[in-house]
Coordinates of C-alpha atoms and ligand atoms in Angstrom, one line a residue:
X1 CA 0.4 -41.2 17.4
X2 CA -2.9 -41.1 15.5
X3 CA -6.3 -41.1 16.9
X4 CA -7.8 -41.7 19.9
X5 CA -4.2 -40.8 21.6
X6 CA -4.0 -37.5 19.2
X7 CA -7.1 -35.5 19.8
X8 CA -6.5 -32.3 17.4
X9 CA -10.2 -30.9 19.1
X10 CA -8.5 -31.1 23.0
X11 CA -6.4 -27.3 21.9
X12 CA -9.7 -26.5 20.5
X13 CA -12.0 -26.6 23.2
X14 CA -12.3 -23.1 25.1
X15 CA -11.1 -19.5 24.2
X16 CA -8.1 -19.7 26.6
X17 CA -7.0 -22.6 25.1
X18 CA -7.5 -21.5 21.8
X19 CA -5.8 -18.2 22.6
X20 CA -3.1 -20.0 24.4
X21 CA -1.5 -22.0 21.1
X22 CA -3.0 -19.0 18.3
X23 CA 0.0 -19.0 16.3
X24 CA -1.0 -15.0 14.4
X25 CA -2.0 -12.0 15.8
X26 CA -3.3 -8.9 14.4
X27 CA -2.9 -5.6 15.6
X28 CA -3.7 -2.1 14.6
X29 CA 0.2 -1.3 15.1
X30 CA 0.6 -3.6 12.2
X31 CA -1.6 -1.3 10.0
X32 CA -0.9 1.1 7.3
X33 CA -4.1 3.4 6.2
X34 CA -4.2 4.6 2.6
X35 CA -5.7 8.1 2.0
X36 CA -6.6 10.2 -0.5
X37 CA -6.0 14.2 -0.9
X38 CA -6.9 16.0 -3.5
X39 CA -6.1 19.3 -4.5
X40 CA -8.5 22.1 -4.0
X41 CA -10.9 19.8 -2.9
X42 CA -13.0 21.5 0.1
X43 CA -13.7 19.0 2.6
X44 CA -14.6 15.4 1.6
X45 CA -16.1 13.5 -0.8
X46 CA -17.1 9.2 -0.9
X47 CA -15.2 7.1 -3.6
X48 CA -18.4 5.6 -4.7
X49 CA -16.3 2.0 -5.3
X50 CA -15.0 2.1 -1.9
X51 CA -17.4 2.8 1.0
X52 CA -16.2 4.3 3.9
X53 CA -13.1 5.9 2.3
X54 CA -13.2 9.3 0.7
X55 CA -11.4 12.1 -1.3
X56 CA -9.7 14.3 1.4
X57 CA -8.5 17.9 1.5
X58 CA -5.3 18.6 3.6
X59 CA -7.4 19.9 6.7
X60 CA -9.8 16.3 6.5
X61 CA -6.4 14.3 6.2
X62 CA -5.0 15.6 9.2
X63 CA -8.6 15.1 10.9
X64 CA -8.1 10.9 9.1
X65 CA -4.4 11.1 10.3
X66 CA -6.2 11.9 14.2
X67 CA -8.6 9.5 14.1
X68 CA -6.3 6.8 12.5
X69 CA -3.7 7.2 15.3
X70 CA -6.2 7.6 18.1
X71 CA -6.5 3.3 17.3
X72 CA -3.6 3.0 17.3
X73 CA -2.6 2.9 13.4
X74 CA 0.8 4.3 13.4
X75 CA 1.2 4.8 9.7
X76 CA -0.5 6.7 7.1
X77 CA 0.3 6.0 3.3
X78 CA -0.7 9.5 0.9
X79 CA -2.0 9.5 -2.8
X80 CA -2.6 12.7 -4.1
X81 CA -4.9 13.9 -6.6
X82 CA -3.2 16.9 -8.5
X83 CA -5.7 19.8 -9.7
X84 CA -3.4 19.6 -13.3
X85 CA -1.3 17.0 -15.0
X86 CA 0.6 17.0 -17.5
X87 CA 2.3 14.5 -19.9
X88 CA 5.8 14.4 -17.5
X89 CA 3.4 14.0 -14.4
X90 CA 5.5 17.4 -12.9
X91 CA 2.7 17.7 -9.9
X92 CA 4.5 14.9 -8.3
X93 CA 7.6 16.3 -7.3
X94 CA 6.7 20.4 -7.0
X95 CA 7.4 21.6 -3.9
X96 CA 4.0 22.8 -3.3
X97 CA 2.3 19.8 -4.3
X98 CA -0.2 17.9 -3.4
X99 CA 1.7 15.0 -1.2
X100 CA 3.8 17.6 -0.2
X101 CA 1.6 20.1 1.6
X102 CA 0.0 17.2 3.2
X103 CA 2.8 15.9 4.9
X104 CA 4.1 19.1 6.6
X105 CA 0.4 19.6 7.8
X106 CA 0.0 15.8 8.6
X107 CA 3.8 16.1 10.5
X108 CA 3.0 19.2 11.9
X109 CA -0.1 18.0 13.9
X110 CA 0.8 14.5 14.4
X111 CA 4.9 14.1 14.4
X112 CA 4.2 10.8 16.1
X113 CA 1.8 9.5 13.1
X114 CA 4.5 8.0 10.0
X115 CA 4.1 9.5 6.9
X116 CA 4.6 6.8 3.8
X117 CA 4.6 8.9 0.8
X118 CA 3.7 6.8 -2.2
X119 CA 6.5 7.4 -5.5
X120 CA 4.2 7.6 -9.0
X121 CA 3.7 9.8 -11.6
X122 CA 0.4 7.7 -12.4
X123 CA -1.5 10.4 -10.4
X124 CA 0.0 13.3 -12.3
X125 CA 0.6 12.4 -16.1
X126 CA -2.0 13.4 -18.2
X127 CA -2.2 9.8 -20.1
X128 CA -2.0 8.0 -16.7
X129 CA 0.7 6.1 -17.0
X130 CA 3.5 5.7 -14.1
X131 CA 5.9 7.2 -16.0
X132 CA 6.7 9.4 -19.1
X133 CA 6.4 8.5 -22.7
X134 CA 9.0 7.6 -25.5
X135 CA 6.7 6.1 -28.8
X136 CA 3.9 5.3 -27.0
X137 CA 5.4 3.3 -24.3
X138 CA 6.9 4.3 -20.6
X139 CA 10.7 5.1 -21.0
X140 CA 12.3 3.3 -17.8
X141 CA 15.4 5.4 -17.1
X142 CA 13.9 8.8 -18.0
X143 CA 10.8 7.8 -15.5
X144 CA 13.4 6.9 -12.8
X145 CA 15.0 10.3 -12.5
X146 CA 11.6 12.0 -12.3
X147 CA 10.9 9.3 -9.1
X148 CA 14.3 10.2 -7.5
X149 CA 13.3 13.8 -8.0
X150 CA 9.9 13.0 -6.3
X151 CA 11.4 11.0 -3.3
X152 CA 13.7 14.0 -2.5
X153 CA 11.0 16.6 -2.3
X154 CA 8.6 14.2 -0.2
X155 CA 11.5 13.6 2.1
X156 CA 12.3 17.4 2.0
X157 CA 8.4 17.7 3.2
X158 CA 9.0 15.6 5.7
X159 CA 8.0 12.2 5.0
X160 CA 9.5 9.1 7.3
X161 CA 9.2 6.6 4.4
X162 CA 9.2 6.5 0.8
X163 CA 7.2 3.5 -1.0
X164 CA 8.2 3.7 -4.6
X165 CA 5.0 1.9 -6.6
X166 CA 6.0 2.4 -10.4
X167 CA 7.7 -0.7 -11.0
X168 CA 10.5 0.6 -13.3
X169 CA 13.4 -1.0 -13.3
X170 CA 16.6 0.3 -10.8
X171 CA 14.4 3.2 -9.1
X172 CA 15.1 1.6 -5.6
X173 CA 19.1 2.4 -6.4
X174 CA 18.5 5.4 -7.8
X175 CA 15.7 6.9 -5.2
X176 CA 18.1 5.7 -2.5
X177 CA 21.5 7.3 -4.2
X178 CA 19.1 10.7 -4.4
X179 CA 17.9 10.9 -0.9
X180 CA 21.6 10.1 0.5
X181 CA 23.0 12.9 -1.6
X182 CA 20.1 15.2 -0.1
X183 CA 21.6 13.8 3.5
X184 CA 18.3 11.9 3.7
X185 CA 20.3 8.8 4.9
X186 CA 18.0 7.8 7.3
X187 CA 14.6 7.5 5.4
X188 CA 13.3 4.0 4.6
X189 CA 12.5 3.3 0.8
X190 CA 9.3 0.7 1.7
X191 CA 9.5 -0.8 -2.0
X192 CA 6.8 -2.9 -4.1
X193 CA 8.8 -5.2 -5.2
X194 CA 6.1 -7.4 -6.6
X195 CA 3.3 -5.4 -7.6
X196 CA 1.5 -7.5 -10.6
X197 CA -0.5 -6.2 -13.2
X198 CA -4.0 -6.7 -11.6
X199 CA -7.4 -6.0 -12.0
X200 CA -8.2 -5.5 -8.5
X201 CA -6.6 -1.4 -8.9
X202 CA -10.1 -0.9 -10.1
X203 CA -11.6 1.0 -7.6
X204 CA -8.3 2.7 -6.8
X205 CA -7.8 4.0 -10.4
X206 CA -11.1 5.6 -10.3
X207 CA -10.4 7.0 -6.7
X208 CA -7.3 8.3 -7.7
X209 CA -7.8 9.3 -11.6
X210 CA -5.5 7.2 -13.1
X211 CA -6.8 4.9 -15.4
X212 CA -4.4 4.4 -18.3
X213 CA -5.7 6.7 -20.8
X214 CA -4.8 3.8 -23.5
X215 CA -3.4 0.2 -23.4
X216 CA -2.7 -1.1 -20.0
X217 CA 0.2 -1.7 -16.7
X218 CA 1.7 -5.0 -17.9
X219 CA 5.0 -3.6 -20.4
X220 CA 6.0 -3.0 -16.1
X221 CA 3.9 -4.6 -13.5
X222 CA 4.1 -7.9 -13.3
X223 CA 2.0 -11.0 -15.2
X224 CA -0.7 -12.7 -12.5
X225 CA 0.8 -15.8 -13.7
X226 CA 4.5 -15.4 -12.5
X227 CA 5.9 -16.5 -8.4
X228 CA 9.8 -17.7 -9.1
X229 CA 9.8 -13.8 -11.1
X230 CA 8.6 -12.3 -7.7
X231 CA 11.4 -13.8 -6.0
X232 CA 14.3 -12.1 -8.3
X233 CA 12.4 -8.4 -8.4
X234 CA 11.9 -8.8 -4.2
X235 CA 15.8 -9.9 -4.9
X236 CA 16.7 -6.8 -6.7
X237 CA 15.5 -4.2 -4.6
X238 CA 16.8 -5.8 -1.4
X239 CA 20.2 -5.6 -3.8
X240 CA 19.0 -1.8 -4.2
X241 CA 18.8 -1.0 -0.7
X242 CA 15.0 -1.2 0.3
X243 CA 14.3 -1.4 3.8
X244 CA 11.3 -2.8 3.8
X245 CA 9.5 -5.0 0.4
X246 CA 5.4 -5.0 -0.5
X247 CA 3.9 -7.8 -2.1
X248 CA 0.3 -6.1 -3.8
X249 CA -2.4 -7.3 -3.8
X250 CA -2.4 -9.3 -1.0
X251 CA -5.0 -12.0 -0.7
X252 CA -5.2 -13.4 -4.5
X253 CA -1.6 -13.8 -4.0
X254 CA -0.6 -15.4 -1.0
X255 CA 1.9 -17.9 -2.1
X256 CA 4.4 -14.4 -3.3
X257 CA 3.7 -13.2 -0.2
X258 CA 5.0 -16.2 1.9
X259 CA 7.9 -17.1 -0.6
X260 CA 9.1 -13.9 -0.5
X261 CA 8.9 -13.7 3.7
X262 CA 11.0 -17.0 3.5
X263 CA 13.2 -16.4 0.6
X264 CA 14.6 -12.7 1.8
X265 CA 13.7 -12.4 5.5
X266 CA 13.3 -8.9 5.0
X267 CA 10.5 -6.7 6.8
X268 CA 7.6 -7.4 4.4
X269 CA 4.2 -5.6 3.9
X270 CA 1.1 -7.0 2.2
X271 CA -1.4 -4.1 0.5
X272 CA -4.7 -5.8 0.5
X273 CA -5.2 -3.2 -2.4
X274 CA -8.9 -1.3 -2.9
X275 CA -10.7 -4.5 -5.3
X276 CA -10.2 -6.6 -2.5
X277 CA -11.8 -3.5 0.0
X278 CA -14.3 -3.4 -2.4
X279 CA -15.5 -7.1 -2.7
X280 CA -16.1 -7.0 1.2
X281 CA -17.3 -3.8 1.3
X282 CA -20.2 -4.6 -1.2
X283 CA -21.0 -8.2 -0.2
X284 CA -21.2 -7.0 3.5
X285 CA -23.9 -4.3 2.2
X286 CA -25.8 -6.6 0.0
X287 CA -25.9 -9.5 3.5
X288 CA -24.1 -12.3 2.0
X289 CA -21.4 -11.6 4.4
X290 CA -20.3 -10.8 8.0
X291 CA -18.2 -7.6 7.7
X292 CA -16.4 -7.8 10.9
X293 CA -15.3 -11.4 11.0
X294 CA -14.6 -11.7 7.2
X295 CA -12.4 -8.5 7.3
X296 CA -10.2 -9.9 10.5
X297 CA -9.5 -13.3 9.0
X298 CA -8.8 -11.4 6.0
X299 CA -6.3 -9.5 7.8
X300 CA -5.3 -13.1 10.0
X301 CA -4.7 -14.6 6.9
X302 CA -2.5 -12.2 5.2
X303 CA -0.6 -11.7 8.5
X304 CA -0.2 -15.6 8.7
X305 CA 1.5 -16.1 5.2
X306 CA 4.1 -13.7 6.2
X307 CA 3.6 -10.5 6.0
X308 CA 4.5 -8.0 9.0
X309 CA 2.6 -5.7 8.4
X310 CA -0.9 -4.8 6.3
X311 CA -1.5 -1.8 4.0
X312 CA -6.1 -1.7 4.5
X313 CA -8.3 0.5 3.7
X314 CA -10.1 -1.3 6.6
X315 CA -7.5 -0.4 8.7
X316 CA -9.8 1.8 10.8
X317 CA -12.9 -0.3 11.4
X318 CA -10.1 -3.3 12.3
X319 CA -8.7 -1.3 14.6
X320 CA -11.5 -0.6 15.9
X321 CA -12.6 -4.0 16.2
X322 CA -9.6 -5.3 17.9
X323 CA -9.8 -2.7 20.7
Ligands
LIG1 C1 0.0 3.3 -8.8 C2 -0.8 2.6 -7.7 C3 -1.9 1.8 -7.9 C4 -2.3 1.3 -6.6 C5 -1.4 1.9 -5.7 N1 -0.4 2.6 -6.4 C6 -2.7 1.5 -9.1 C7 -2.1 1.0 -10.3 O1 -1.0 0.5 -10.3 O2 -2.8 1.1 -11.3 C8 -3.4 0.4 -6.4 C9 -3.9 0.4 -4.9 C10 -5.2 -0.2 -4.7 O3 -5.8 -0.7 -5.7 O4 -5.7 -0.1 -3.6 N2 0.7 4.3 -8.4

């Protein structure tokens, strides 16, 4: 019945009300918190694109991991920053890597704190690609052995989930058929399964040092311009045996993130990657904007088109808010 019967204001009217029929609801225990380490780095250093997050050594992650998990954000996800690279990006799967020596220090003083380790070589080659070269362009299946080979030593250091980022084709099969022969049957792969070629990795490339030394992402992340594409990738990796699927970023592309939710019904995160940090972070300094309320329906939003749970760099200060 349309108005006067319906009133759509009646719901609207007080808090309780309000709170009564809110359909989404954040919470720090749906956050993951990105970080940084960097080898041989003593203490920390600011990322000057994104305020409030720095460059960690292994001792200042464990101090993040504390804080982080004293909000109640139960997941940490780890970049490193190798000291060397080299053209097969070998600093990603040493033993004594970077990643590596931060998990068993992060496990060992937080066991109850999960420990995503990101699956790249973009970190580690020496031309900053996310995999190795063959004629000037990434070769897929040589790239994908290097990632299984990667996944097993981060499980080895004791990492409860392995998020594969690369975008080569068949490294969810192979990274899974790797860690079950290890006996590593029980770690997650948390896949991006539609990670598109974007310009919003800005700040995160310079944070992390891996700006493509020449040409660009898009012979393997995906074109800005492609949804129904999204759909068979998230497909394929659920095929593959992912656990859990990312949609990145997260706020330009809200549409993937909901058709995937409603096409796969699998456990689905949203990384509201470091441009989209950046833009709030800077029009919040400059007073054009309200940090705090335009970060949480940020957060609202991304949680309302489907996603379960949110991979910010604001993780902290939202958890902190929503205490
Ligand atoms: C690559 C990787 C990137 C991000 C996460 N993993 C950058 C890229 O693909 O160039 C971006 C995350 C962000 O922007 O916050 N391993």
């Amino acid at each position: 019945m349309p108005f006067p019967q319906t009133r759509m204001r009646r719901l609207r009217a007080t808090p309780a009300l309000r709170g009564l029929v809110r359909e989404t609801e954040v919470a720090p225990s749906d956050f993951v918190y990105p970080m940084f380490v960097v080898d041989g780095l003593e203490a920390r250093r600011p990322i000057a694109a994104m305020p409030g997050i720095d460059h960690l050594s292994v001792a200042e992650a464990v101090r993040e991991t504390a804080e982080a998990a004293a909000l109640g954000v139960p997941a940490v996800l780890l970049f490193g920053v190798p000291a060397e690279k080299d053209p097969e990006g070998s600093g990603a799967w040493d033993e004594d890597g970077i990643v590596q020596l931060a998990t068993r220090a992060i496990k060992r003083a937080h066991p109850e704190t999960l420990v995503i380790a990101d699956v790249c070589l973009c970190e580690y080659t020496d031309h900053g690609h996310c995999g190795v070269l063959r004629g000037g362009s990434v070769d897929n299946d040589a790239t994908v052995e290097l990632l299984a080979r990667t996944a097993v030593s981060q499980a080895r250091a004791g990492a409860d989930v392995i998020a594969p980022s690369d975008m080569m084709d068949g490294r969810v099969g192979a990274i899974r058929a790797a860690l079950d022969d290890e006996g590593f049957t029980d770690v997650p792969i948390m896949a991006y399964s539609a990670k598109f070629a974007s310009a919003f990795y800005g700040p995160f490339r310079e944070a992390a040092g891996s700006t493509p030394a020449f040409g660009d992402r898009r012979t393997y992340q995906m074109d800005p311009a492609n949804g129904d594409e999204a759909l068979r990738e998230a497909q394929l990796d659920v095929e593959e045996g992912a656990d859990v699927l990312i949609v990145k970023p997260a706020l330009p592309y809200l549409d993937v993130v909901s058709r995937v939710k409603q096409a796969t019904g699998m456990p689905l995160a949203a990384y509201n990657v470091s441009g989209e940090y950046a833009m709030l972070k800077a029009a919040a300094a400059a007073g054009f904007l309200d940090e705090r309320a335009t970060v949480l329906e940020a957060l609202t939003a991304i949680r309302r088109a489907g996603a379960d749970l949110i991979i910010t760099y604001h993780a902290k200060d939202a958890a902190r808010w929503l205490q």
